[in-house]
GROMACS .gro file of C-alpha atoms in nm:
model
  441
    1MET     CA    1   8.416  -0.356   4.194
    2ALA     CA    2   8.219  -0.424   3.875
    3THR     CA    3   7.950  -0.603   4.075
    4SER     CA    4   7.918  -0.310   4.313
    5PHE     CA    5   7.885  -0.077   4.014
    6LYS     CA    6   7.607  -0.292   3.866
    7GLN     CA    7   7.427  -0.303   4.198
    8ALA     CA    8   7.447   0.074   4.229
    9VAL     CA    9   7.315   0.116   3.875
   10HIS     CA   10   7.022  -0.120   3.935
   11LYS     CA   11   6.939   0.034   4.268
   12ASN     CA   12   6.919   0.385   4.125
   13LEU     CA   13   6.769   0.311   3.783
   14GLU     CA   14   6.496   0.065   3.888
   15CYS     CA   15   6.137   0.167   3.964
   16PRO     CA   16   6.050   0.057   4.322
   17VAL     CA   17   5.706  -0.052   4.200
   18CYS     CA   18   5.770  -0.261   3.887
   19LEU     CA   19   6.141  -0.332   3.972
   20SER     CA   20   6.236  -0.261   3.610
   21PHE     CA   21   6.428   0.023   3.447
   22PHE     CA   22   6.236   0.349   3.469
   23LYS     CA   23   6.002   0.420   3.178
   24GLU     CA   24   5.910   0.789   3.147
   25PRO     CA   25   6.025   0.860   3.507
   26LYS     CA   26   5.817   1.119   3.695
   27ASN     CA   27   5.906   1.305   4.019
   28LEU     CA   28   5.657   1.327   4.308
   29THR     CA   29   5.633   1.611   4.559
   30CYS     CA   30   5.844   1.403   4.800
   31SER     CA   31   6.120   1.380   4.530
   32HIS     CA   32   6.074   1.004   4.484
   33THR     CA   33   6.075   0.885   4.124
   34PHE     CA   34   5.852   0.622   3.959
   35CYS     CA   35   5.746   0.511   3.612
   36LYS     CA   36   5.462   0.709   3.459
   37GLY     CA   37   5.266   0.389   3.393
   38CYS     CA   38   5.307   0.272   3.754
   39LEU     CA   39   5.182   0.607   3.887
   40GLU     CA   40   4.880   0.598   3.653
   41THR     CA   41   4.792   0.253   3.786
   42LEU     CA   42   4.820   0.372   4.148
   43LEU     CA   43   4.611   0.682   4.075
   44GLU     CA   44   4.340   0.477   3.905
   45SER     CA   45   4.319   0.218   4.184
   46CYS     CA   46   4.329   0.460   4.483
   47GLY     CA   47   4.167   0.770   4.342
   48LYS     CA   48   4.462   0.977   4.467
   49LEU     CA   49   4.839   0.955   4.424
   50LEU     CA   50   5.026   0.839   4.739
   51CYS     CA   51   5.400   0.780   4.722
   52PRO     CA   52   5.458   0.401   4.741
   53THR     CA   53   5.773   0.470   4.949
   54CYS     CA   54   5.680   0.744   5.198
   55ARG     CA   55   5.297   0.758   5.152
   56GLU     CA   56   5.305   1.135   5.094
   57GLU     CA   57   5.026   1.256   4.867
   58THR     CA   58   5.109   1.437   4.542
   59TRP     CA   59   4.853   1.657   4.365
   60VAL     CA   60   4.810   1.557   4.000
   61PRO     CA   61   4.714   1.851   3.771
   62GLY     CA   62   4.389   1.763   3.595
   63GLY     CA   63   4.431   1.398   3.694
   64ASP     CA   64   4.697   1.362   3.419
   65VAL     CA   65   5.017   1.197   3.548
   66GLY     CA   66   5.191   1.305   3.229
   67ARG     CA   67   5.181   1.665   3.354
   68LEU     CA   68   5.404   1.581   3.654
   69GLN     CA   69   5.768   1.687   3.636
   70SER     CA   70   5.989   1.441   3.446
   71ASN     CA   71   6.320   1.318   3.592
   72ARG     CA   72   6.539   1.390   3.291
   73THR     CA   73   6.858   1.279   3.465
   74VAL     CA   74   6.726   0.931   3.540
   75ARG     CA   75   6.576   0.905   3.193
   76SER     CA   76   6.912   0.992   3.034
   77LEU     CA   77   7.098   0.738   3.247
   78VAL     CA   78   6.849   0.464   3.155
   79GLU     CA   79   6.884   0.548   2.786
   80ASP     CA   80   7.265   0.542   2.814
   81VAL     CA   81   7.269   0.206   2.991
   82GLU     CA   82   7.027   0.053   2.738
   83THR     CA   83   7.230   0.200   2.449
   84GLN     CA   84   7.567   0.076   2.572
   85GLY     CA   85   7.424  -0.271   2.625
   86GLN     CA   86   7.609  -0.324   2.949
   87PHE     CA   87   7.330  -0.552   3.054
   88GLY     CA   88   7.250  -0.808   2.785
   89SER     CA   89   7.000  -1.089   2.778
   90ASN     CA   90   7.097  -1.194   3.131
   91SER     CA   91   6.985  -0.863   3.284
   92ASN     CA   92   6.652  -1.006   3.400
   93GLN     CA   93   6.823  -1.294   3.580
   94GLU     CA   94   7.062  -1.049   3.748
   95ASN     CA   95   6.768  -0.831   3.846
   96GLU     CA   96   6.608  -1.129   4.016
   97SER     CA   97   6.930  -1.206   4.205
   98PHE     CA   98   6.956  -0.846   4.320
   99GLN     CA   99   6.591  -0.848   4.423
  100ARG     CA  100   6.650  -1.146   4.645
  101LYS     CA  101   6.949  -0.980   4.812
  102ARG     CA  102   6.844  -0.752   5.097
  103ASN     CA  103   6.922  -0.385   5.100
  104LYS     CA  104   7.126  -0.233   5.380
  105CYS     CA  105   6.951  -0.022   5.639
  106ARG     CA  106   7.024   0.348   5.599
  107LYS     CA  107   7.019   0.406   5.975
  108HIS     CA  108   7.214   0.092   6.057
  109PRO     CA  109   7.442   0.021   5.759
  110ASN     CA  110   7.572  -0.298   5.913
  111TYR     CA  111   7.221  -0.454   5.914
  112ASP     CA  112   7.021  -0.586   5.616
  113GLU     CA  113   6.652  -0.505   5.580
  114GLU     CA  114   6.543  -0.859   5.668
  115CYS     CA  115   6.214  -0.758   5.832
  116PHE     CA  116   5.889  -0.606   5.706
  117CYS     CA  117   5.655  -0.370   5.896
  118LEU     CA  118   5.290  -0.432   5.805
  119ASN     CA  119   5.183  -0.100   5.953
  120CYS     CA  120   5.443   0.107   5.766
  121ASN     CA  121   5.435  -0.125   5.464
  122LYS     CA  122   5.812  -0.121   5.417
  123TYR     CA  123   6.123  -0.327   5.474
  124VAL     CA  124   6.329  -0.254   5.788
  125CYS     CA  125   6.631  -0.402   5.961
  126CYS     CA  126   6.584  -0.601   6.280
  127LYS     CA  127   6.726  -0.320   6.490
  128CYS     CA  128   6.480  -0.064   6.350
  129GLY     CA  129   6.204  -0.316   6.398
  130ILE     CA  130   6.284  -0.360   6.766
  131LEU     CA  131   6.381  -0.009   6.859
  132GLU     CA  132   6.117   0.185   6.659
  133HIS     CA  133   5.835  -0.020   6.505
  134ALA     CA  134   5.776  -0.281   6.777
  135LYS     CA  135   5.787  -0.001   7.032
  136ASN     CA  136   5.486   0.155   6.855
  137ALA     CA  137   5.301  -0.180   6.857
  138HIS     CA  138   5.360  -0.237   6.484
  139THR     CA  139   5.340  -0.589   6.342
  140ILE     CA  140   5.682  -0.707   6.225
  141LEU     CA  141   5.736  -1.010   5.999
  142GLU     CA  142   6.042  -1.169   5.852
  143ALA     CA  143   6.094  -1.041   5.496
  144GLY     CA  144   6.083  -1.394   5.356
  145GLU     CA  145   5.758  -1.472   5.537
  146HIS     CA  146   5.603  -1.149   5.409
  147GLU     CA  147   5.713  -1.221   5.055
  148THR     CA  148   5.574  -1.574   5.079
  149ASP     CA  149   5.243  -1.437   5.206
  150GLN     CA  150   5.238  -1.185   4.922
  151ASN     CA  151   5.316  -1.452   4.665
  152ASN     CA  152   5.043  -1.676   4.806
  153ARG     CA  153   4.798  -1.389   4.804
  154VAL     CA  154   4.884  -1.301   4.446
  155GLU     CA  155   4.852  -1.665   4.340
  156LYS     CA  156   4.518  -1.693   4.519
  157LEU     CA  157   4.389  -1.374   4.356
  158ALA     CA  158   4.519  -1.490   4.018
  159SER     CA  159   4.343  -1.825   4.059
  160LYS     CA  160   4.024  -1.653   4.166
  161ALA     CA  161   4.052  -1.413   3.873
  162ASP     CA  162   4.109  -1.699   3.628
  163ALA     CA  163   3.803  -1.881   3.763
  164LYS     CA  164   3.597  -1.564   3.740
  165ILE     CA  165   3.715  -1.505   3.383
  166ARG     CA  166   3.616  -1.859   3.288
  167ASN     CA  167   3.272  -1.811   3.445
  168VAL     CA  168   3.230  -1.476   3.270
  169ASP     CA  169   3.331  -1.637   2.941
  170LYS     CA  170   3.069  -1.907   2.994
  171TYR     CA  171   2.811  -1.643   3.081
  172PHE     CA  172   2.907  -1.444   2.773
  173THR     CA  173   2.860  -1.753   2.559
  174PHE     CA  174   2.524  -1.816   2.727
  175VAL     CA  175   2.410  -1.457   2.663
  176GLU     CA  176   2.527  -1.482   2.304
  177ASP     CA  177   2.328  -1.805   2.256
  178GLN     CA  178   2.018  -1.642   2.403
  179ARG     CA  179   2.059  -1.341   2.175
  180LYS     CA  180   2.082  -1.574   1.876
  181ARG     CA  181   1.776  -1.754   2.008
  182VAL     CA  182   1.579  -1.428   2.025
  183HIS     CA  183   1.705  -1.337   1.677
  184ASN     CA  184   1.581  -1.670   1.541
  185ILE     CA  185   1.243  -1.615   1.710
  186GLN     CA  186   1.224  -1.269   1.554
  187LYS     CA  187   1.313  -1.414   1.215
  188ARG     CA  188   1.053  -1.689   1.250
  189LEU     CA  189   0.779  -1.447   1.361
  190ASN     CA  190   0.860  -1.209   1.076
  191GLY     CA  191   0.828  -1.502   0.837
  192GLU     CA  192   0.494  -1.601   0.986
  193ILE     CA  193   0.372  -1.241   0.966
  194ASP     CA  194   0.482  -1.217   0.602
  195ALA     CA  195   0.308  -1.545   0.522
  196ALA     CA  196  -0.011  -1.434   0.701
  197PHE     CA  197   0.005  -1.101   0.520
  198GLU     CA  198   0.038  -1.266   0.181
  199GLU     CA  199  -0.245  -1.503   0.265
  200SER     CA  200  -0.461  -1.209   0.376
  201VAL     CA  201  -0.379  -1.021   0.057
  202GLU     CA  202  -0.491  -1.321  -0.149
  203LYS     CA  203  -0.812  -1.346   0.052
  204LEU     CA  204  -0.877  -0.976   0.004
  205LYS     CA  205  -0.814  -1.005  -0.369
  206LYS     CA  206  -1.060  -1.294  -0.394
  207ARG     CA  207  -1.313  -1.105  -0.183
  208LYS     CA  208  -1.272  -0.797  -0.403
  209THR     CA  209  -1.341  -1.010  -0.710
  210VAL     CA  210  -1.653  -1.156  -0.548
  211LEU     CA  211  -1.780  -0.810  -0.450
  212LYS     CA  212  -1.725  -0.672  -0.798
  213LYS     CA  213  -1.907  -0.970  -0.945
  214GLU     CA  214  -2.196  -0.900  -0.709
  215VAL     CA  215  -2.201  -0.537  -0.819
  216GLU     CA  216  -2.196  -0.646  -1.183
  217HIS     CA  217  -2.471  -0.899  -1.114
  218LYS     CA  218  -2.699  -0.657  -0.929
  219LEU     CA  219  -2.648  -0.339  -1.127
  220GLY     CA  220  -2.601  -0.522  -1.455
  221LYS     CA  221  -2.964  -0.632  -1.451
  222LEU     CA  222  -3.076  -0.275  -1.388
  223LYS     CA  223  -2.855  -0.143  -1.667
  224THR     CA  224  -2.989  -0.408  -1.904
  225SER     CA  225  -3.346  -0.319  -1.810
  226LEU     CA  226  -3.288   0.051  -1.873
  227GLY     CA  227  -3.103  -0.033  -2.195
  228ASP     CA  228  -3.408  -0.226  -2.317
  229VAL     CA  229  -3.624   0.078  -2.242
  230GLU     CA  230  -3.382   0.299  -2.438
  231LYS     CA  231  -3.400   0.064  -2.738
  232GLN     CA  232  -3.779   0.063  -2.728
  233ILE     CA  233  -3.787   0.443  -2.713
  234CYS     CA  234  -3.546   0.475  -3.006
  235LYS     CA  235  -3.756   0.230  -3.207
  236GLN     CA  236  -4.076   0.426  -3.142
  237ILE     CA  237  -3.909   0.759  -3.226
  238ASP     CA  238  -3.777   0.615  -3.553
  239GLN     CA  239  -4.128   0.500  -3.644
  240ILE     CA  240  -4.274   0.843  -3.567
  241LYS     CA  241  -4.003   1.019  -3.773
  242LYS     CA  242  -4.057   0.782  -4.066
  243VAL     CA  243  -4.435   0.831  -4.076
  244LEU     CA  244  -4.394   1.207  -4.020
  245GLU     CA  245  -4.167   1.228  -4.322
  246LEU     CA  246  -4.424   1.045  -4.533
  247VAL     CA  247  -4.696   1.281  -4.413
  248LYS     CA  248  -4.489   1.587  -4.501
  249ASN     CA  249  -4.398   1.452  -4.844
  250GLY     CA  250  -4.766   1.378  -4.918
  251LEU     CA  251  -4.837   1.751  -4.935
  252ASN     CA  252  -4.618   1.785  -5.243
  253PHE     CA  253  -4.832   1.554  -5.462
  254PRO     CA  254  -5.147   1.663  -5.660
  255HIS     CA  255  -5.456   1.660  -5.449
  256GLN     CA  256  -5.623   1.368  -5.619
  257THR     CA  257  -5.878   1.144  -5.456
  258GLU     CA  258  -5.644   0.844  -5.410
  259GLY     CA  259  -5.359   1.061  -5.293
  260LEU     CA  260  -5.578   1.238  -5.042
  261THR     CA  261  -5.704   0.906  -4.906
  262SER     CA  262  -5.349   0.771  -4.865
  263HIS     CA  263  -5.232   1.090  -4.703
  264GLU     CA  264  -5.524   1.081  -4.461
  265ALA     CA  265  -5.436   0.723  -4.363
  266MET     CA  266  -5.077   0.827  -4.292
  267CYS     CA  267  -5.198   1.115  -4.079
  268GLN     CA  268  -5.417   0.880  -3.880
  269GLN     CA  269  -5.121   0.639  -3.837
  270LEU     CA  270  -4.904   0.923  -3.711
  271GLU     CA  271  -5.177   1.027  -3.473
  272GLU     CA  272  -5.200   0.674  -3.336
  273LEU     CA  273  -4.822   0.654  -3.290
  274LEU     CA  274  -4.820   0.984  -3.104
  275ASN     CA  275  -5.105   0.875  -2.880
  276ARG     CA  276  -4.946   0.536  -2.818
  277PHE     CA  277  -4.609   0.683  -2.717
  278ARG     CA  278  -4.659   0.759  -2.350
  279PRO     CA  279  -4.320   0.732  -2.175
  280ASP     CA  280  -4.336   0.554  -1.837
  281GLU     CA  281  -4.119   0.796  -1.638
  282GLU     CA  282  -4.192   0.604  -1.319
  283LEU     CA  283  -4.026   0.279  -1.434
  284PRO     CA  284  -3.677   0.425  -1.514
  285ARG     CA  285  -3.687   0.631  -1.197
  286ARG     CA  286  -3.773   0.332  -0.981
  287THR     CA  287  -3.504   0.125  -1.153
  288ALA     CA  288  -3.237   0.391  -1.089
  289GLU     CA  289  -3.351   0.430  -0.729
  290GLU     CA  290  -3.314   0.057  -0.685
  291GLY     CA  291  -2.953   0.092  -0.796
  292GLU     CA  292  -2.894   0.379  -0.556
  293ARG     CA  293  -3.015   0.164  -0.269
  294ILE     CA  294  -2.728  -0.074  -0.329
  295GLY     CA  295  -2.437   0.043  -0.113
  296PHE     CA  296  -2.103  -0.079   0.014
  297ARG     CA  297  -2.014  -0.107   0.381
  298SER     CA  298  -1.652  -0.165   0.479
  299HIS     CA  299  -1.569  -0.402   0.760
  300GLY     CA  300  -1.262  -0.198   0.846
  301SER     CA  301  -0.924  -0.353   0.924
  302ASP     CA  302  -1.053  -0.607   1.178
  303GLU     CA  303  -1.188  -0.852   0.921
  304LEU     CA  304  -1.062  -0.986   0.592
  305ARG     CA  305  -1.404  -0.991   0.426
  306LEU     CA  306  -1.330  -0.633   0.313
  307GLY     CA  307  -1.698  -0.545   0.325
  308HIS     CA  308  -2.033  -0.636   0.176
  309LEU     CA  309  -2.296  -0.490  -0.048
  310ARG     CA  310  -2.615  -0.388   0.124
  311GLN     CA  311  -2.951  -0.262   0.018
  312LYS     CA  312  -3.061   0.057   0.188
  313LYS     CA  313  -3.384   0.027   0.379
  314SER     CA  314  -3.703   0.116   0.201
  315LYS     CA  315  -4.072   0.070   0.268
  316TRP     CA  316  -4.234  -0.218   0.085
  317LEU     CA  317  -4.528  -0.123  -0.134
  318LEU     CA  318  -4.717  -0.362  -0.362
  319ARG     CA  319  -4.701  -0.197  -0.706
  320THR     CA  320  -4.762  -0.496  -0.934
  321GLU     CA  321  -4.904  -0.841  -0.903
  322ALA     CA  322  -4.663  -1.083  -1.069
  323PRO     CA  323  -4.792  -1.442  -1.045
  324LEU     CA  324  -4.577  -1.740  -0.962
  325PRO     CA  325  -4.481  -1.978  -1.242
  326PRO     CA  326  -4.776  -2.195  -1.352
  327GLY     CA  327  -4.820  -2.520  -1.158
  328ASN     CA  328  -4.601  -2.408  -0.869
  329SER     CA  329  -4.694  -2.342  -0.508
  330MET     CA  330  -4.528  -2.106  -0.262
  331SER     CA  331  -4.354  -2.283   0.028
  332GLY     CA  332  -4.174  -1.989   0.187
  333MET     CA  333  -4.103  -1.621   0.155
  334VAL     CA  334  -3.819  -1.409   0.300
  335ILE     CA  335  -3.664  -1.064   0.254
  336SER     CA  336  -3.296  -1.061   0.149
  337PRO     CA  337  -3.026  -0.833   0.298
  338ASN     CA  338  -3.056  -0.635  -0.029
  339ASN     CA  339  -3.427  -0.576   0.039
  340GLU     CA  340  -3.539  -0.816  -0.232
  341MET     CA  341  -3.820  -1.065  -0.178
  342ALA     CA  342  -3.747  -1.433  -0.240
  343VAL     CA  343  -4.034  -1.681  -0.279
  344GLY     CA  344  -3.954  -2.051  -0.251
  345CYS     CA  345  -4.147  -2.292  -0.473
  346GLN     CA  346  -4.218  -2.646  -0.363
  347ASN     CA  347  -4.195  -2.779  -0.719
  348GLY     CA  348  -3.857  -2.611  -0.772
  349GLY     CA  349  -3.696  -2.270  -0.782
  350ILE     CA  350  -3.682  -1.941  -0.597
  351VAL     CA  351  -3.859  -1.645  -0.758
  352ILE     CA  352  -3.690  -1.308  -0.691
  353TYR     CA  353  -3.888  -0.983  -0.675
  354SER     CA  354  -3.742  -0.634  -0.639
  355TYR     CA  355  -3.850  -0.403  -0.360
  356GLU     CA  356  -4.082  -0.244  -0.622
  357GLY     CA  357  -4.262  -0.576  -0.663
  358ILE     CA  358  -4.105  -0.631  -1.005
  359LYS     CA  359  -4.026  -0.991  -1.086
  360GLU     CA  360  -3.654  -1.015  -1.158
  361GLY     CA  361  -3.620  -1.385  -1.235
  362THR     CA  362  -3.605  -1.737  -1.096
  363VAL     CA  363  -3.296  -1.906  -0.953
  364LEU     CA  364  -3.215  -2.263  -0.841
  365LYS     CA  365  -3.501  -2.394  -1.054
  366SER     CA  366  -3.410  -2.758  -0.987
  367VAL     CA  367  -3.417  -2.723  -0.606
  368GLU     CA  368  -3.750  -2.819  -0.444
  369VAL     CA  369  -3.783  -2.569  -0.161
  370ARG     CA  370  -3.972  -2.643   0.158
  371ALA     CA  371  -3.823  -2.353   0.360
  372LEU     CA  372  -3.559  -2.088   0.287
  373HIS     CA  373  -3.373  -1.797   0.443
  374PHE     CA  374  -3.080  -1.568   0.370
  375MET     CA  375  -2.735  -1.566   0.533
  376PRO     CA  376  -2.596  -1.225   0.647
  377ASP     CA  377  -2.372  -1.216   0.337
  378GLY     CA  378  -2.668  -1.260   0.100
  379GLY     CA  379  -2.630  -1.635   0.042
  380TYR     CA  380  -2.924  -1.878   0.047
  381VAL     CA  381  -3.011  -2.139   0.313
  382ILE     CA  382  -3.257  -2.395   0.176
  383ARG     CA  383  -3.441  -2.679   0.341
  384ASP     CA  384  -3.559  -2.903   0.058
  385THR     CA  385  -3.838  -3.159   0.041
  386ASN     CA  386  -3.593  -3.431   0.153
  387ASN     CA  387  -3.532  -3.236   0.477
  388SER     CA  388  -3.171  -3.165   0.371
  389ILE     CA  389  -3.009  -2.829   0.446
  390SER     CA  390  -2.797  -2.669   0.172
  391LEU     CA  391  -2.605  -2.342   0.148
  392TYR     CA  392  -2.567  -2.141  -0.175
  393THR     CA  393  -2.373  -1.823  -0.246
  394GLU     CA  394  -2.550  -1.510  -0.363
  395LEU     CA  395  -2.452  -1.615  -0.716
  396CYS     CA  396  -2.627  -1.951  -0.658
  397GLU     CA  397  -2.311  -2.159  -0.624
  398LYS     CA  398  -2.362  -2.453  -0.388
  399LEU     CA  399  -2.121  -2.475  -0.094
  400ASP     CA  400  -1.967  -2.803   0.016
  401VAL     CA  401  -2.127  -2.804   0.361
  402THR     CA  402  -2.338  -3.078   0.526
  403PHE     CA  403  -2.574  -3.064   0.823
  404GLU     CA  404  -2.681  -3.366   1.030
  405THR     CA  405  -3.055  -3.307   1.058
  406ILE     CA  406  -3.329  -3.529   1.200
  407LYS     CA  407  -3.469  -3.740   0.917
  408GLY     CA  408  -3.839  -3.781   0.858
  409GLU     CA  409  -3.945  -3.456   1.024
  410TYR     CA  410  -4.026  -3.115   0.885
  411GLY     CA  411  -4.054  -2.768   1.026
  412GLY     CA  412  -3.929  -2.413   0.998
  413LEU     CA  413  -3.595  -2.250   0.919
  414THR     CA  414  -3.443  -1.918   1.023
  415VAL     CA  415  -3.098  -1.756   1.044
  416GLY     CA  416  -2.963  -1.530   1.321
  417LYS     CA  417  -2.767  -1.209   1.267
  418ASP     CA  418  -2.447  -1.393   1.363
  419GLY     CA  419  -2.504  -1.655   1.092
  420LEU     CA  420  -2.632  -1.937   1.318
  421ILE     CA  421  -2.888  -2.159   1.146
  422PHE     CA  422  -3.195  -2.268   1.346
  423ILE     CA  423  -3.388  -2.577   1.227
  424GLY     CA  424  -3.728  -2.654   1.385
  425TYR     CA  425  -3.911  -2.988   1.400
  426SER     CA  426  -4.287  -3.005   1.451
  427LEU     CA  427  -4.321  -3.366   1.568
  428SER     CA  428  -4.036  -3.390   1.819
  429GLN     CA  429  -4.073  -3.022   1.905
  430LYS     CA  430  -3.696  -2.967   1.889
  431ILE     CA  431  -3.477  -2.693   1.748
  432GLN     CA  432  -3.130  -2.764   1.612
  433VAL     CA  433  -2.867  -2.489   1.596
  434PHE     CA  434  -2.586  -2.512   1.342
  435LYS     CA  435  -2.286  -2.299   1.261
  436PRO     CA  436  -2.240  -2.203   0.894
  437GLU     CA  437  -1.951  -2.452   0.880
  438GLY     CA  438  -2.205  -2.737   0.916
  439GLY     CA  439  -2.154  -3.064   1.101
  440LYS     CA  440  -2.337  -3.155   1.420
  441GLN     CA  441  -2.544  -2.913   1.620
   0.00000   0.00000   0.00000
């Protein structure tokens, strides 16, 4: 009697889907009851809610299973049974024994539901299977065979799922490794960019220093020249003021013969000073114009040379005739990028003249020049009497560069706009072309 009571309780308080006590039981339109969680799973997998028992569709308001009507009676019975503890720790084992025992057919109470209809997807007794389902050409299996097939199918799917999960885990690990790889590449490239940036900044700083030194070198000479003129003018004005004061004071003394003679001499001296003081307005103007012709041209952001100083174009006019140093002979002459004229001397040195024809000085006095030219940046290229090629900066600092020239022959020298150096030879009638970096042609 107690066993029958337990069977009745389990039969009426178990969810047909999960075969466990109902959890939040919900009624369908067909009056069948199932767990809320089981119905949510069915709705999610099928897209609509079909009763697992009779296949009748139930409309779910807003797609929320929780809004279906709750079966309060079943929920209360489940809570009472769980509270009273009539089924202890062995309840799961009893459930399994009840699951294995077949239910009786409702139409034929004397027959167990030992068959399963694949078309109707439900258990039936053998009599229903023969009289109803087989008659409609349904496929009927023994319940045990169907359950074995289902277990095998579930095991197969579980194995397949486990294999897929392992493969996905491996793929996830692979993707993670590749992401870390890309991150490391990004980190490395950022480091290289930072290093290149710092290196470029240092180069720009050095180039800025060189340019400012060039400005100081070029304009400093002009400022010194004008400063010398200012000193000379101040000196002459002071002399005129001093003699003028003496002349004025001479009028206050008695007009004696000696005093008149001295005063007359002072007047003549003042007259000579006034006649001698003829300011050369042309020289300061030309000097300032020479400074204005020095400009700066930026190379933009494509190069790290920052820019270079350049001399604006002007028309050469011979204004003075400044001779070369005594005992020296001219071996070459070339116009610099700053529009200065450089004259090479075979006995040593390069004499620099401004575009006004004013001699500015002599550089590289110890270098015996046979031919010379200027690099685009204003540096010197010199072919000496030993047929050696040397490069110097605009500030006359020798660069550590060597050129493998043909020994024993002489000829010309010129430089292209791109900095290539062309060396000519008269005997072999050859021309060598060198890059500024030196080496072989």
